[in-house]
Amino acid sequence: MLLSGCSLEGFGDTFGHFGWPGKGITLQAHRMYDLWIASVIAALVVGFFVWGLIFWCVIRYRKRGDELPVQTRFNMPMEVLYTVTPVLIVAVLFYYTAIVQTDVDKLSKNPDQVVEVVAFKWNWQFNYRDGMGAEANTVASTVGSSDVIPILVLPTGEKIRFEETSRDVIHSFWVPEILFKRDVFPGDVRNTFEITLDKEGRYVGRCAELCGTYHAFMNFELVAVSPERFDQFLQAKQNGQTTQQAMAAIGFTGDKAYATTTQPFNTRRQKNSWNQNGAVASGAGAAATAGK
Ligand SMILES: [Cu+2]
């Protein structure tokens, strides 16, 4: 069943993905999804078998009189069976988990795109790089601010390598639809992973590591487009256009040039007023924000 992803997806569809958020939008996510559905099916098979045994015993060996049944101490074949079977089940689950995990963590020698993820309190910068490692150069960049959600445009069907670094504390890069997150560390550590997107669309991204006061506001948006449109976007950025102008250049005009899956939050970052509802420090900027 693991080999036939389609039937697993059909099965998952029928039963609401058995608690998973969905099939995901990357090749790696699909493999994790298949592992999850197959594991649930295995668990259900074991479950129904055990429930069947329980009910069979309840009925077959129900009390029929005052005479005590045979008081057998143990049954060697049964003891062996219910020791070996769970070990086998765990071994099979472990085997497929290791296979999928290795696949998800796999780094290719020549990724098609390299994106440096720079996290900081409390926003994101995404640098499109001309190679791998800290020595490579940034050819284009997008960054979020208090007013604008950072947008990360990426192509479908290409191997995209992420290299993560933080300017201050530990953050975590997470797009729920990728079914994957990875911590972003400060210092010399560059956490790396790769994905291949296979579904165009716009998806919200979040920080998944409590990093401070405005952690919950640390959102970004992943925009997955065709490779042709991605090339146009990158070209526009390299020509010095803003992210919103470059978005317009690939057809996302007007409001669509900005994030559509999330919005900037009012962080009320005025001096001395950050946690006092309405009691805002004096000053024109503070007054303008009060009550919003
Ligand atoms: Cu964070």
Coordinates of N, CA, C and O and ligand atoms in Angstrom, one line a residue, residues 122 170-172 207 209 211 215 218, ligand 1:
W122 N 10.8 40.7 15.1 CA 10.0 39.6 14.9 C 9.5 39.6 13.5 O 8.4 39.9 13.2
I170 N 16.4 31.8 19.0 CA 15.9 30.6 18.2 C 14.5 30.9 17.7 O 13.6 31.1 18.4
H171 N 14.3 30.8 16.3 CA 13.0 30.8 15.7 C 12.8 29.5 15.0 O 13.6 28.6 15.1
S172 N 11.6 29.4 14.4 CA 11.4 28.1 13.7 C 10.6 28.4 12.4 O 9.5 29.1 12.5
C207 N 6.3 31.5 12.5 CA 7.4 31.1 13.4 C 6.8 30.1 14.4 O 5.7 30.3 15.0
E209 N 8.6 28.7 17.1 CA 9.4 28.5 18.3 C 9.1 29.8 19.1 O 9.5 30.9 18.6
C211 N 9.6 32.9 20.6 CA 10.8 33.7 20.5 C 10.7 35.0 21.2 O 11.7 35.8 21.1
H215 N 6.1 36.9 19.0 CA 6.3 35.7 18.4 C 5.0 35.3 17.5 O 5.2 34.9 16.4
M218 N 4.7 36.8 13.9 CA 5.8 36.6 13.0 C 5.4 35.7 11.9 O 5.9 34.6 11.7
Ligands
CU1 CU 10.2 33.7 16.0

